[in-house]
Amino acid sequence: RKNGAYGTPQKYDPTFKGPIYNRGCTDVICCVFLLLAIVGYVAVGIIAWTHGDPRKVIYPTDSRGEFCGQKGTKNENKPYLFYFNIVKCASPLVLLEFQCPTPQICVEKCPDRYLTYLNARSSRDFEYYKQFCVPGFKNNKGVAEVLRDGDCPAVLIPSKPLARRCFPAIHAYKGVLMVGNETTYEDGHGSRKNITDLVEGAKKANGVLEARQLAMRIFEDYTVSWYWIIIGLVIAMAMSLLFIILLRFLAGIMVWVMIIMVILVLGYGIFHCYMEYSRLRGEAGSDVSLVDLGFQTDFRVYLHLRQTWLAFMIILSILEVIIILLLIFLRKRILIAIALIKEASRAVGYVMCSLLYPLVTFFLLCLCIAYWASTAVFLSTSNEAVYKIFDDSPCPFTAKTCNPETFPSSNESRQCPNARCQFAFYGGESGYHRALLGLQIFNAFMFFWLANFVLALGQVTLAGAFASYYWALRKPDDLPAFPLFSAFGRALRYHTGSLAFGALILAIVQIIRVILEYLDQRLKAAENKFAKCLMTCLKCCFWCLEKFIKFLNRNAYIMIAIYGTNFCTSARNAFFLLMRNIIRVAVLDKVTDFLFLLGKLLIVGSVGILAFFFFTHRIRIVQDTAPPLNYYWVPILTVIVGSYLIAHGFFSVYGMCVDTLFLCFLEDLERNDGSAERPYFMSSTLKKLLNKTNKKAAES
């Protein structure tokens, strides 16, 4: 065999009998970098833990950083947070972060009437008004001084508590506010503003407030349906396990049953959508278009529109046609792929503990997610209220930070009698606070790196176990006692650096995609078409790059598991091996991926239909058992997503087995010729597969 554009084919080696046991450590430098990064990640978590306070997510805090309504504090009987100037809270980002750049205090209850400070000062309502001023307020200043110093709000408007914060009850008090009139109020800096600004600022917050109400209803649905969701996920797990077991003994029959069932499930979905579409014909309001209806927090409204069911029917019909066409054109290749799946079933049968390995991966991923989420929460709650000196007259200390409690007796106050210490913003001016954004990016990057490392460890472990099966000349006698544990030990002992290297490359691409998404959100309001086009192209390119790197890494990990070479060498050898056999790759490898996708769709579709009939009270036997819900789609979507993840976990073992056996099969063809001196390691099933592929290649 001669050298080609894609490297030199493997040569016969009588000593080669599968995964090499005598191997050395690979990519040690990257292993050291990973360990140092983990140490730094732990340090970031400790620093965030010392500065952050996740109670800020639950309990609101006033401008001095004190919690409202928490037991054991002086604000124990003041559970609600009141904002002096609600206009500054109009930004959705501010509302989501529960922080607003305006003075805020804890109060016993939200205001229930409309009052201005100027009118209340000279009336008997002043005692009521004083409870919304800063603690310890003494009425010994003029009106302008009180508003200038931010001791009291300029205006009170009727408010309702939401998430323990007082927000204007615009709809309930809209007429009294006389929106559109020239009614004015004075803000905390002595300037006069139209009351319409206040109302418009609150209206801008309305979308986010509705989103919060939606989130609260969804949370309520989870509290009453969580055990039924768990039952649905257990059913999905049982179906996946049963499917895998049946696939072990009845691979050919199960594949065709799976194909037919997927077609039938999609067909029923099309039929159900058509029936709903026909039922709504002539019903009042059913012909309203989705565009005219706009966004509604109650998604059940959309199910009363004919256009919704028409859209569902079109989507399912397109999917049905695509699958049928693929089956027609790939019918011969499916027969060949079934043989490869049969061999994978035998391999999984001899290494049954491999079906449990996804639980290990799931546990490690949960640890990564938990650490990332907790660190992100602690970092995001590290901001502090910053106070600065303000003075209308010339003062050398203007814009310097100050402490509102000690400022009256400070040197700055004596030198500048008219100066005042006022709340400026949430954040901080220390080195830690300036580095918060960078720490959040580092937190996200380390999450991607560690998560990809965990996935890579699982792929190398499974590949090593299944490669041991393939390269055993007498199956299963030549198999090692514990192939999965042996492969896991080799991966951690010798190839931590290589796994870290592959995971690092993928993590860099993923963090770039996250940054591009962030920039894209910031550029949405811009009218620069060139920037939008460039951003779209970059997002598309990096999406394709991520998919290619995942494919390359997967095959590189298989070569690492077999030969123990470093990451770059393994990736090159795997790529060249696939390119030297590109026809077989197209014939076999991707068809099995398609079949496994159909298996996932079958399990997800079956469990999803069962969940739909149960949570919509359409199963008469258990009609009264299903819990009452605000949105029945919440548990249904949760069960569907969870079922897909569970099915993906089981089928990922099969997918890794097929990919490993496929690469070993290609190497076997290059190393051996099937003679008595150089026998194939493949089983009789794969020998038939070889004959079929050779015949297919000759015909083409």
XYZ file of C-alpha atoms in Angstrom:
700
model
C 0.000 0.000 0.000
C 1.303 3.414 -0.940
C 1.211 6.700 0.865
C -1.723 8.887 -0.152
C -3.097 12.322 0.515
C -4.524 11.068 3.797
C -1.550 9.350 5.371
C -0.252 5.797 5.358
C -2.634 2.871 5.955
C -1.959 0.758 9.034
C 0.394 -2.198 8.539
C 0.090 -5.724 9.834
C 1.406 -6.103 13.376
C 1.254 -9.603 14.896
C 1.716 -8.182 18.416
C -1.256 -5.811 18.245
C -4.274 -7.185 20.098
C -6.321 -4.181 21.011
C -5.899 -1.261 23.427
C -2.257 -0.882 24.389
C -1.627 -1.380 28.092
C 1.971 -0.159 28.261
C 1.537 3.515 27.532
C 2.810 6.837 28.849
C 1.247 10.126 29.893
C 0.180 12.414 27.051
C -0.196 16.213 26.831
C 1.225 16.708 30.320
C 1.436 20.490 29.917
C -2.302 20.772 29.313
C -2.909 18.546 32.336
C -0.909 20.987 34.457
C -2.872 23.906 33.005
C -6.145 22.161 33.881
C -5.047 21.581 37.475
C -3.946 25.211 37.831
C -7.227 26.387 36.305
C -9.193 24.230 38.758
C -7.200 25.708 41.659
C -7.980 29.197 40.329
C -11.628 28.232 39.889
C -11.811 27.099 43.498
C -10.166 30.374 44.565
C -12.755 32.354 42.572
C -15.523 30.369 44.258
C -14.082 31.089 47.708
C -13.706 34.802 46.958
C -17.239 34.974 45.579
C -18.536 33.127 48.635
C -16.900 35.652 50.986
C -18.253 38.686 49.081
C -21.603 37.527 47.731
C -24.840 36.898 49.536
C -27.454 34.796 47.710
C -30.097 36.014 50.170
C -30.302 39.103 47.945
C -32.078 36.950 45.381
C -34.798 36.077 47.927
C -34.881 39.080 50.260
C -34.732 42.635 48.879
C -32.099 44.950 50.324
C -32.315 48.663 50.964
C -29.735 51.246 49.954
C -27.619 50.428 53.015
C -27.459 46.733 52.151
C -29.828 45.665 54.941
C -32.382 42.927 54.245
C -36.107 43.562 54.353
C -38.326 41.168 56.281
C -35.608 38.793 57.456
C -35.970 37.543 61.016
C -33.448 38.777 63.533
C -32.871 42.140 61.826
C -34.221 45.603 62.560
C -36.278 45.378 59.362
C -37.992 42.163 60.437
C -41.415 43.844 60.381
C -40.709 45.664 57.124
C -40.924 43.006 54.407
C -41.358 45.258 51.365
C -38.887 47.414 49.452
C -39.949 50.913 48.391
C -38.200 52.810 45.564
C -37.922 56.605 45.755
C -37.942 57.078 41.963
C -39.568 54.198 40.062
C -38.628 55.791 36.717
C -35.057 54.588 37.200
C -36.362 51.032 37.538
C -37.797 50.896 34.027
C -34.888 48.871 32.604
C -35.708 45.128 32.379
C -32.107 44.320 33.307
C -32.512 46.290 36.524
C -35.679 44.411 37.390
C -34.160 41.018 36.704
C -31.199 41.791 38.924
C -33.543 43.128 41.678
C -31.392 46.280 41.900
C -32.383 49.802 41.023
C -30.132 52.907 40.970
C -32.329 54.977 43.281
C -32.600 55.304 47.084
C -34.747 52.515 48.522
C -35.976 51.659 52.007
C -37.780 48.816 53.743
C -41.428 49.508 54.618
C -44.225 47.683 56.427
C -46.612 48.052 53.507
C -46.629 49.672 50.101
C -48.265 53.103 49.661
C -51.977 53.009 48.930
C -52.599 56.650 47.979
C -51.254 59.389 45.760
C -49.334 62.108 47.636
C -46.582 64.575 46.878
C -44.134 65.658 49.536
C -45.064 69.309 49.013
C -48.778 68.677 49.650
C -48.280 66.184 52.468
C -45.935 68.479 54.414
C -48.724 70.932 55.157
C -51.471 68.364 55.815
C -52.368 65.696 58.333
C -51.139 63.045 55.920
C -47.552 63.919 56.822
C -47.322 61.228 59.527
C -48.324 58.665 56.931
C -45.807 60.117 54.468
C -42.910 59.998 56.969
C -42.874 56.192 57.031
C -41.572 56.296 53.458
C -38.674 58.595 54.301
C -35.214 57.424 55.318
C -34.984 56.006 58.876
C -34.396 58.715 61.466
C -35.736 61.510 59.277
C -36.316 64.754 61.159
C -38.464 67.495 59.720
C -35.911 70.256 60.233
C -35.118 71.089 56.599
C -36.809 72.978 53.836
C -38.647 71.225 51.029
C -35.861 71.784 48.521
C -33.230 70.510 50.975
C -35.189 67.345 51.792
C -35.664 66.482 48.136
C -32.106 67.452 47.271
C -30.633 65.255 50.016
C -32.892 62.328 49.147
C -34.393 62.131 52.625
C -37.925 61.547 51.305
C -39.448 60.578 47.979
C -40.862 63.359 45.877
C -44.130 61.524 45.297
C -46.050 58.492 46.500
C -48.283 56.555 44.156
C -50.515 53.545 44.903
C -48.417 50.377 44.645
C -48.797 46.652 44.985
C -46.151 44.235 46.292
C -44.592 41.880 43.765
C -41.634 39.695 44.727
C -41.540 41.748 47.980
C -41.061 44.996 46.060
C -43.495 47.886 45.662
C -44.455 48.543 42.042
C -47.037 51.100 40.858
C -50.596 49.828 40.446
C -50.991 51.705 37.192
C -54.114 49.944 35.979
C -55.926 50.380 39.272
C -55.069 54.061 39.657
C -54.678 55.169 36.089
C -57.486 57.693 36.067
C -56.404 59.372 39.299
C -52.910 59.883 37.922
C -54.432 61.779 34.995
C -52.051 60.381 32.410
C -51.326 62.874 29.665
C -52.147 65.995 31.729
C -49.464 68.397 32.764
C -49.474 67.116 36.328
C -45.922 67.346 37.661
C -43.901 66.258 40.617
C -40.479 67.058 41.961
C -37.752 64.417 41.853
C -34.991 63.971 44.400
C -32.779 66.595 42.768
C -35.264 69.433 42.794
C -36.271 69.279 39.119
C -39.867 69.074 37.927
C -41.060 66.189 35.725
C -44.282 65.281 33.983
C -46.212 62.567 35.795
C -46.511 60.811 32.421
C -42.797 59.955 32.663
C -43.497 58.125 35.887
C -46.353 56.163 34.368
C -44.438 55.372 31.186
C -41.487 54.173 33.247
C -43.748 51.816 35.146
C -45.401 50.666 31.922
C -42.020 49.672 30.512
C -41.575 47.433 33.516
C -44.933 45.783 32.896
C -43.554 43.192 30.487
C -40.976 42.013 32.972
C -43.557 41.994 35.770
C -45.804 39.762 33.678
C -42.825 37.513 33.011
C -42.309 37.231 36.764
C -45.956 36.356 37.285
C -45.591 33.727 34.572
C -42.546 32.333 36.366
C -44.471 32.192 39.647
C -47.357 30.300 38.008
C -44.894 27.882 36.425
C -43.308 27.345 39.837
C -46.750 26.592 41.285
C -47.337 24.030 38.540
C -44.063 22.332 39.396
C -44.962 22.155 43.088
C -48.189 20.224 42.387
C -46.958 18.056 39.505
C -43.324 17.241 40.331
C -44.060 13.669 41.423
C -46.019 13.000 38.224
C -43.115 14.421 36.245
C -40.791 12.004 38.033
C -43.152 9.131 37.201
C -43.077 10.190 33.546
C -39.264 10.249 33.569
C -39.177 6.810 35.207
C -41.449 5.528 32.433
C -39.056 7.032 29.873
C -36.120 5.343 31.596
C -37.932 1.990 31.651
C -38.840 2.327 27.963
C -35.252 3.214 27.044
C -33.852 0.290 29.007
C -36.425 -2.103 27.553
C -35.659 -0.824 24.059
C -31.916 -1.380 24.575
C -32.474 -4.910 25.924
C -34.749 -5.829 23.026
C -32.227 -4.313 20.642
C -29.663 -6.748 22.055
C -31.676 -9.777 20.931
C -33.939 -8.445 18.163
C -31.888 -5.700 16.517
C -33.306 -6.112 13.006
C -36.929 -6.396 14.088
C -36.613 -3.556 16.597
C -35.128 -1.186 14.034
C -38.003 -1.733 11.621
C -40.566 -1.549 14.434
C -38.943 1.695 15.529
C -39.153 3.132 12.020
C -42.815 2.159 11.611
C -43.732 3.451 15.089
C -42.105 6.825 14.439
C -44.084 7.164 11.216
C -47.298 6.190 13.019
C -46.683 8.577 15.943
C -46.064 11.480 13.565
C -49.111 10.427 11.567
C -51.271 10.512 14.681
C -49.905 13.940 15.518
C -50.910 15.198 12.070
C -54.371 13.644 12.457
C -54.866 15.193 15.918
C -53.852 18.642 14.662
C -56.253 18.323 11.749
C -59.123 17.327 14.049
C -58.471 20.312 16.329
C -58.191 22.567 13.289
C -61.565 21.323 12.009
C -63.222 21.532 15.435
C -62.394 25.236 15.740
C -63.957 26.057 12.376
C -66.665 28.639 12.906
C -65.832 29.181 16.584
C -65.750 32.836 17.602
C -62.250 34.281 17.713
C -60.540 31.179 16.312
C -59.545 32.915 13.068
C -57.441 35.586 14.797
C -53.866 35.438 13.481
C -50.874 34.811 15.720
C -49.336 38.123 14.656
C -52.415 40.115 15.664
C -52.679 38.278 18.986
C -49.085 38.984 19.955
C -47.352 37.562 23.005
C -49.602 36.152 25.723
C -48.395 34.839 29.074
C -51.249 32.326 29.138
C -50.192 30.002 26.325
C -53.505 28.184 26.406
C -54.914 31.096 24.410
C -52.914 29.962 21.368
C -54.598 26.537 21.432
C -57.929 28.227 20.654
C -56.596 29.509 17.320
C -56.928 27.544 14.098
C -53.651 29.026 12.876
C -51.765 27.373 15.749
C -52.983 23.884 14.872
C -52.376 24.558 11.186
C -48.765 25.457 11.956
C -48.328 22.298 14.053
C -49.850 20.203 11.269
C -47.531 21.694 8.623
C -44.428 21.157 10.770
C -45.309 17.531 11.524
C -46.189 16.877 7.874
C -42.848 18.236 6.678
C -41.047 16.092 9.253
C -43.049 13.022 8.194
C -42.254 13.553 4.495
C -38.542 14.064 5.191
C -38.301 10.846 7.212
C -40.203 8.827 4.589
C -37.995 10.148 1.766
C -34.840 9.364 3.731
C -36.087 5.849 4.385
C -36.817 5.331 0.681
C -33.392 6.481 -0.461
C -31.489 4.789 2.380
C -33.375 1.484 2.420
C -30.351 -0.582 1.264
C -27.968 1.229 3.577
C -30.336 0.686 6.476
C -30.012 -3.070 5.963
C -26.246 -2.717 6.202
C -26.466 -0.451 9.240
C -28.670 -2.991 11.031
C -25.783 -5.467 10.873
C -23.506 -2.938 12.570
C -26.142 -2.302 15.240
C -26.393 -6.057 15.854
C -22.657 -6.194 16.476
C -22.911 -3.173 18.772
C -25.689 -4.978 20.662
C -23.383 -7.944 21.250
C -20.633 -5.632 22.481
C -23.012 -3.881 24.877
C -24.259 -7.291 26.023
C -20.734 -8.338 26.991
C -20.090 -4.974 28.702
C -23.506 -4.474 30.316
C -22.176 -2.112 32.991
C -21.571 0.386 30.164
C -25.312 1.141 30.225
C -24.889 2.501 33.750
C -21.935 4.721 32.918
C -24.160 7.630 31.765
C -25.199 7.912 35.428
C -21.560 8.667 36.296
C -21.408 11.293 33.574
C -24.727 12.739 34.728
C -23.498 12.957 38.342
C -20.258 14.704 37.349
C -22.126 17.119 35.090
C -24.510 17.929 37.952
C -21.497 18.809 40.112
C -20.161 21.109 37.383
C -23.536 22.783 36.917
C -24.089 23.187 40.672
C -20.663 24.776 41.219
C -21.039 27.059 38.210
C -24.557 28.162 39.221
C -23.655 28.789 42.876
C -20.529 30.728 41.894
C -22.517 32.805 39.404
C -25.127 33.633 42.071
C -22.483 34.625 44.625
C -20.682 36.779 42.057
C -23.884 38.487 40.919
C -24.851 39.299 44.520
C -21.468 40.847 45.358
C -22.494 44.387 44.409
C -22.768 46.964 47.167
C -24.505 50.306 47.467
C -22.027 53.059 46.573
C -22.522 56.563 48.005
C -20.854 59.697 46.635
C -20.603 63.343 47.648
C -22.808 65.764 45.718
C -22.655 69.550 45.978
C -24.209 72.261 43.814
C -21.453 74.698 44.780
C -17.719 74.180 44.072
C -16.329 71.518 46.416
C -13.020 69.609 46.100
C -14.640 66.421 47.384
C -17.427 66.192 44.776
C -17.935 62.665 43.339
C -15.796 61.058 46.053
C -17.205 58.021 47.855
C -18.604 58.519 51.344
C -20.411 56.811 54.192
C -23.882 58.269 54.844
C -23.731 57.397 58.557
C -20.407 59.124 59.294
C -20.583 61.869 56.673
C -22.303 64.551 58.844
C -19.329 64.571 61.241
C -16.619 64.113 58.599
C -14.014 66.626 57.451
C -15.637 66.820 53.991
C -18.929 67.924 55.543
C -17.236 70.680 57.549
C -15.308 72.037 54.559
C -18.349 71.862 52.259
C -21.437 72.706 54.356
C -23.811 72.274 51.413
C -22.422 68.873 50.403
C -24.557 65.758 50.831
C -23.763 62.041 50.799
C -26.199 60.360 48.410
C -26.708 56.937 46.929
C -25.024 56.736 43.487
C -25.234 53.194 42.137
C -24.868 49.522 42.917
C -21.464 48.048 42.263
C -18.193 48.792 43.979
C -14.915 50.519 43.339
C -12.559 47.905 44.708
C -10.400 45.730 42.465
C -12.719 42.818 43.113
C -15.813 44.705 41.951
C -14.054 45.964 38.821
C -13.091 42.380 37.994
C -16.618 40.959 38.452
C -17.375 40.792 34.723
C -14.096 39.035 34.035
C -14.761 36.591 36.863
C -18.188 35.778 35.441
C -16.620 35.087 32.034
C -13.971 32.908 33.692
C -16.722 31.086 35.569
C -18.576 30.340 32.326
C -15.366 29.305 30.554
C -14.385 26.888 33.327
C -17.868 25.397 33.273
C -17.550 24.667 29.549
C -14.034 23.273 30.013
C -14.951 20.964 32.891
C -18.240 19.850 31.327
C -16.472 18.978 28.067
C -13.774 17.175 30.058
C -16.416 15.042 31.796
C -18.000 14.162 28.447
C -14.578 13.367 26.979
C -13.768 11.098 29.924
C -16.971 9.158 29.299
C -16.239 8.818 25.583
C -12.672 7.544 26.117
C -13.855 5.113 28.800
C -16.580 3.614 26.624
C -14.326 3.552 23.567
C -11.631 1.671 25.484
C -14.126 -0.921 26.723
C -15.696 -1.545 23.309
C -12.318 -1.583 21.570
C -11.276 -4.354 23.978
C -14.299 -6.314 22.771
C -13.550 -5.814 19.074
C -9.843 -6.707 19.260
C -10.519 -9.883 21.239
C -9.881 -12.655 18.714
C -11.976 -15.162 20.667
C -15.040 -13.380 21.996
C -15.720 -13.228 24.889
C -12.857 -15.425 26.186
C -10.131 -12.878 25.381
C -12.012 -9.981 26.950
C -10.386 -8.491 30.095
C -12.175 -9.099 33.381
C -13.401 -5.515 33.837
C -12.993 -3.711 30.498
C -14.936 -0.602 31.548
C -12.994 -0.050 34.793
C -9.696 -0.740 33.027
C -10.503 1.840 30.349
C -11.575 4.371 32.985
C -8.322 3.902 34.907
C -6.181 4.258 31.764
C -8.010 7.429 30.754
C -7.457 9.157 34.106
C -3.929 7.887 34.693
C -2.392 8.535 31.282
C -4.638 10.820 29.242
C -6.026 13.519 31.521
C -3.939 16.055 29.594
C -5.230 14.898 26.199
C -8.828 15.022 27.395
C -8.205 18.496 28.823
C -6.662 19.582 25.507
C -9.667 18.495 23.454
C -12.094 19.959 25.983
C -10.142 23.245 26.033
C -10.407 23.715 22.263
C -14.134 23.102 22.377
C -14.599 25.367 25.418
C -12.825 28.264 23.665
C -15.176 27.988 20.692
C -18.218 27.763 22.981
C -17.265 30.802 25.076
C -16.722 32.764 21.850
C -20.239 31.766 20.771
C -21.610 33.002 24.101
C -19.820 36.342 23.672
C -21.155 36.629 20.120
C -24.688 35.999 21.386
C -24.205 38.726 24.004
C -22.926 41.173 21.383
C -25.780 40.249 19.075
C -28.285 41.139 21.801
C -26.573 44.481 22.292
C -26.578 45.213 18.563
C -30.242 44.398 18.005
C -31.239 48.003 18.563
C -28.595 49.241 16.103
C -29.505 50.013 12.510
C -26.118 49.002 11.095
C -26.983 46.257 8.596
C -23.337 45.434 7.933
C -22.716 44.763 11.634
C -25.804 42.549 11.832
C -24.770 40.612 8.724
C -21.235 40.186 10.034
C -22.529 38.998 13.397
C -24.823 36.457 11.730
C -21.959 35.111 9.613
C -19.684 34.817 12.638
C -22.342 32.978 14.643
C -22.917 30.561 11.767
C -19.193 29.939 11.266
C -18.529 29.252 14.925
C -21.585 26.973 15.122
C -20.192 24.908 12.237
C -16.736 24.966 13.821
C -18.128 23.668 17.099
C -19.907 20.787 15.334
C -16.739 19.854 13.431
C -14.584 19.959 16.572
C -17.062 17.724 18.408
C -16.907 15.196 15.561
C -13.109 15.348 15.420
C -12.738 15.087 19.207
C -15.024 12.068 19.380
C -12.931 10.087 16.896
C -9.687 11.346 18.419
C -10.770 10.009 21.821
C -11.355 6.580 20.257
C -7.788 6.540 18.909
C -6.487 7.697 22.309
C -8.334 4.826 23.992
C -6.787 2.298 21.595
C -3.228 3.520 21.003
C -2.548 5.929 23.875
C -1.183 8.659 21.572
C -1.485 12.385 22.281
C -4.510 14.398 21.195
C -3.128 15.952 18.005
C -1.696 12.663 16.721
C -4.921 10.825 17.530
C -7.081 13.468 15.852
C -4.913 13.392 12.722
C -4.878 9.582 12.511
C -8.646 9.353 13.062
C -9.364 12.005 10.432
C -7.073 10.395 7.862
C -8.535 6.955 8.573
C -12.058 8.248 7.956
C -10.997 10.088 4.797
C -9.345 6.942 3.439
C -12.713 5.192 3.864
C -15.065 8.054 3.119
C -17.503 5.829 1.153
C -17.943 3.437 4.053
C -18.390 6.392 6.402
C -21.249 7.702 4.275
C -22.797 4.255 3.941
C -22.684 3.101 7.551
C -21.797 5.589 10.223
C -24.330 8.343 9.573
C -27.179 5.978 8.808
C -26.865 4.463 12.292
C -26.977 7.972 13.756
C -30.235 8.523 11.866
C -31.681 5.269 13.207
C -30.736 6.165 16.768
C -32.399 9.547 16.307
C -35.589 7.767 15.300
C -35.333 5.639 18.451
C -35.097 8.757 20.592
C -38.051 10.314 18.791
C -40.086 7.151 19.364
C -39.469 7.154 23.119
C -39.947 10.914 23.482
C -43.078 10.901 21.305
C -44.665 7.997 23.194
C -44.006 9.467 26.635
C -45.011 12.946 25.405
C -48.379 11.713 24.092
C -49.008 9.846 27.343
C -48.169 12.990 29.361
C -50.428 15.109 27.122
C -53.459 12.868 27.646
C -52.800 12.620 31.385
C -52.248 16.294 32.225
C -55.144 17.411 30.011
C -57.490 15.026 31.907
C -58.297 12.976 28.794
C -57.646 9.560 30.352
C -60.936 8.715 32.035
C -59.517 6.106 34.397
C -57.194 8.651 36.049
C -59.090 11.788 35.078
C -59.466 12.964 38.678
C -55.897 12.053 39.603
C -54.165 14.619 37.407
C -53.376 17.826 39.356
C -55.038 21.168 38.497
C -52.547 23.346 36.630
C -52.187 26.914 35.430
C -50.380 25.737 32.289
C -50.570 22.045 31.476
C -47.743 22.449 28.944
C -45.261 23.024 31.794
C -45.103 19.394 33.025
C -45.578 18.079 29.475
C -42.553 19.978 28.139
C -40.555 18.999 31.212
C -41.354 15.327 30.669
C -40.529 15.593 26.948
C -37.170 17.282 27.539
C -36.308 14.927 30.395
C -37.300 11.883 28.320
C -35.074 13.021 25.487
C -32.111 13.469 27.845
C -32.695 10.016 29.355
C -33.055 8.373 25.943
C -29.994 10.259 24.726
C -28.026 8.942 27.699
C -28.844 5.321 26.846
C -28.413 5.711 23.102
C -25.131 7.616 23.561
C -23.641 4.351 24.799
C -24.808 2.628 21.640
C -23.602 5.526 19.517
C -20.144 5.424 21.056
C -20.086 1.647 20.621
C -20.976 1.937 16.924
C -18.354 4.639 16.306
C -15.675 2.650 18.125
C -16.475 -0.596 16.328
C -16.577 1.279 13.033
C -13.076 2.745 13.459
C -11.754 -0.615 14.647
C -13.427 -2.227 11.631
C -11.649 0.178 9.271
C -8.307 -0.430 11.002
C -8.886 -4.184 10.840
C -9.358 -3.957 7.078
C -6.023 -2.153 6.720
C -4.058 -4.371 9.098
C -5.363 -7.761 8.021
C -6.606 -9.525 4.901
C -8.657 -12.396 6.355
C -6.086 -15.111 5.643
C -4.950 -17.700 8.187
C -1.737 -15.724 8.777
C -3.515 -12.389 9.073
C -7.079 -13.146 10.211
C -9.708 -10.506 10.742
C -10.697 -9.682 14.305
C -14.235 -8.873 13.189
C -17.127 -11.206 13.914
C -19.040 -13.160 11.300
C -21.713 -10.456 11.292
C -19.192 -7.797 10.323
C -17.677 -10.114 7.702
C -21.084 -10.233 6.040
C -21.208 -6.475 6.406
C -17.844 -6.248 4.636
C -19.077 -8.316 1.742
C -22.174 -6.143 1.383
C -20.162 -2.917 1.435
C -17.705 -4.283 -1.130
C -20.613 -5.280 -3.336
C -22.214 -1.860 -2.890
C -18.935 -0.130 -3.786
C -18.538 -2.319 -6.886
C -22.054 -1.493 -8.049
C -21.502 2.228 -7.611
